[in-house]
Coordinates of C-alpha atoms in Angstrom, one line a residue:
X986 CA -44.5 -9.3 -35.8
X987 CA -43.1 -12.2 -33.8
X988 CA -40.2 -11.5 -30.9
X989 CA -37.2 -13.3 -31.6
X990 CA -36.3 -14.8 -28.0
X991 CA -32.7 -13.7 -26.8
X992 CA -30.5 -16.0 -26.7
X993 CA -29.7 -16.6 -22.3
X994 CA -26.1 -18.2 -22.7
X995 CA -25.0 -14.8 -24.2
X996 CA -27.2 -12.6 -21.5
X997 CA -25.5 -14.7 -18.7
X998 CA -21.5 -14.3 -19.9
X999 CA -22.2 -10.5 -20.2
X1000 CA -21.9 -9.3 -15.9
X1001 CA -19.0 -11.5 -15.5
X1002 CA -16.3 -9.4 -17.6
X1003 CA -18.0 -6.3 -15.6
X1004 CA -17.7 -7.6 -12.3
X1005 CA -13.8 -9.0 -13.5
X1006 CA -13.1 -5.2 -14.4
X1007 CA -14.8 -4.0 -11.1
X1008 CA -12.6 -5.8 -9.0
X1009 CA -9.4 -5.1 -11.0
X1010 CA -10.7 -1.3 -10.5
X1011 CA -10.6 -1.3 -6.5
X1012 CA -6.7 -0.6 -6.3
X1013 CA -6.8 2.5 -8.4
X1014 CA -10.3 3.6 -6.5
X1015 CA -8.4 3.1 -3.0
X1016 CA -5.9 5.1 -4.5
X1017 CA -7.9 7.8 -5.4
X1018 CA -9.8 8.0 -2.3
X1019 CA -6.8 7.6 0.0
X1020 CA -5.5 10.8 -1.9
X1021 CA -8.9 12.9 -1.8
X1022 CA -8.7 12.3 1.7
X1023 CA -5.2 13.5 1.8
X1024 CA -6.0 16.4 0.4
X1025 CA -9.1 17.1 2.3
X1026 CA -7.1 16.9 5.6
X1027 CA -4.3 19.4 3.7
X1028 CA -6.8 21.9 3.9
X1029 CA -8.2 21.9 7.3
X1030 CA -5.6 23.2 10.8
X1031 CA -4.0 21.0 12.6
X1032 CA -6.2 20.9 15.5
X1033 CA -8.7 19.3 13.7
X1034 CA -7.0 17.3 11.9
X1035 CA -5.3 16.0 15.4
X1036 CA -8.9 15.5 16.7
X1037 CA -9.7 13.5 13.9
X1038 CA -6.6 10.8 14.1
X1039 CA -7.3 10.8 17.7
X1040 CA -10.9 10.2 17.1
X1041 CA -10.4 7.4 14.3
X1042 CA -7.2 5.9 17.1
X1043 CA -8.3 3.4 19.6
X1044 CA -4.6 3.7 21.3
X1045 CA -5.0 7.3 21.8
X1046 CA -8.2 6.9 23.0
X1047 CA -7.4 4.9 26.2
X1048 CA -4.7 7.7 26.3
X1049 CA -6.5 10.4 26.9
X1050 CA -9.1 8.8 29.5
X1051 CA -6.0 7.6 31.7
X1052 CA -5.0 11.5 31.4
X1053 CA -8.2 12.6 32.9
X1054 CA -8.1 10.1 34.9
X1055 CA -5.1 11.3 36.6
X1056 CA -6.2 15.1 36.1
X1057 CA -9.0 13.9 38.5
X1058 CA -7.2 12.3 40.6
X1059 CA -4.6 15.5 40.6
X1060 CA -7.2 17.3 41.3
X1061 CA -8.9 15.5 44.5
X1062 CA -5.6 15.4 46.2
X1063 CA -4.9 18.9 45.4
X1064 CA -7.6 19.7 47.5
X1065 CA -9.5 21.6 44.3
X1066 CA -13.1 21.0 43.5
X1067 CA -12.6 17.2 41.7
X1068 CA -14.2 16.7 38.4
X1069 CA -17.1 14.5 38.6
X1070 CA -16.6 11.0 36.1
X1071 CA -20.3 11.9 34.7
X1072 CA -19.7 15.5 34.0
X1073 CA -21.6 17.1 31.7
X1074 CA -20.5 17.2 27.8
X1075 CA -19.5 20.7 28.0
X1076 CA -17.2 20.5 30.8
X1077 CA -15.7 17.5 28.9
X1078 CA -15.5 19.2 25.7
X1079 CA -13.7 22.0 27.8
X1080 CA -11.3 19.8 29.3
X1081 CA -10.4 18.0 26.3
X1082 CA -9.4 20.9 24.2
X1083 CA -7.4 22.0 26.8
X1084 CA -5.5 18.5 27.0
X1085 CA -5.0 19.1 23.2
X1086 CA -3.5 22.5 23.2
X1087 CA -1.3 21.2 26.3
X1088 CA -0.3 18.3 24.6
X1089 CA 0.1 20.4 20.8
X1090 CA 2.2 23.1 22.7
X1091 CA 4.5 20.5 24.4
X1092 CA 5.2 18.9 20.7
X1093 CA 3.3 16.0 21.4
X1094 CA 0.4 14.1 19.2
X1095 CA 0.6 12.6 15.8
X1096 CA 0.8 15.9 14.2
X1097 CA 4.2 16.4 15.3
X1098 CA 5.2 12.3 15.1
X1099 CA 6.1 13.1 11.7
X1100 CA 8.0 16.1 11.8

């Protein structure tokens, strides 16, 4: 039983329509993964949710190390035992959840921008 040969003009035209539909396809993906993630941060607290956007913000970022920054500085002029830059990453972890509640209590952060 011979083969019959397929034809390679008619194999070639077949992944363009594809990749045409793919890329038509990416709006309605964004969209759908833009709201998954809404909902996923729906359904977590607020706290996290703040560490997140402050994780993911550059801005915020350089925010909160001029904050300890002058916490340190706050605190060497106080007189108080100052905070070492190279403190361990539980200390840090301790003072940056207290600058969160301090600044979620006074109504500040991009959880509250909205509101």
């Amino acid at each position: 039983m011979p083969l019959t040969p397929v034809p390679r003009a008619a194999a070639a035209a077949a992944p363009a329509p594809a990749k045409k539909r793919r890329c038509e396809e990416y709006p309605a993906l964004a969209r759908e993964a833009e709201r998954l993630t809404r909902e996923a941060l729906e359904r977590i607290d607020d706290v996290t949710a703040w560490s997140l956007e402050m994780r993911a913000s550059k801005k915020e970022q350089r925010q909160l190390q001029r904050m300890r920054k002058q916490y340190r500085q706050q605190q060497h002029r106080a007189g108080g035992v100052p905070v070492p830059g190279g403190g361990r990453a539980e200390d840090r972890s301790k003072e940056l959840a207290s600058v969160i509640v301090k600044l979620l209590r006074g109504n500040h952060g991009p959880s509250s921008a909205g509101n």
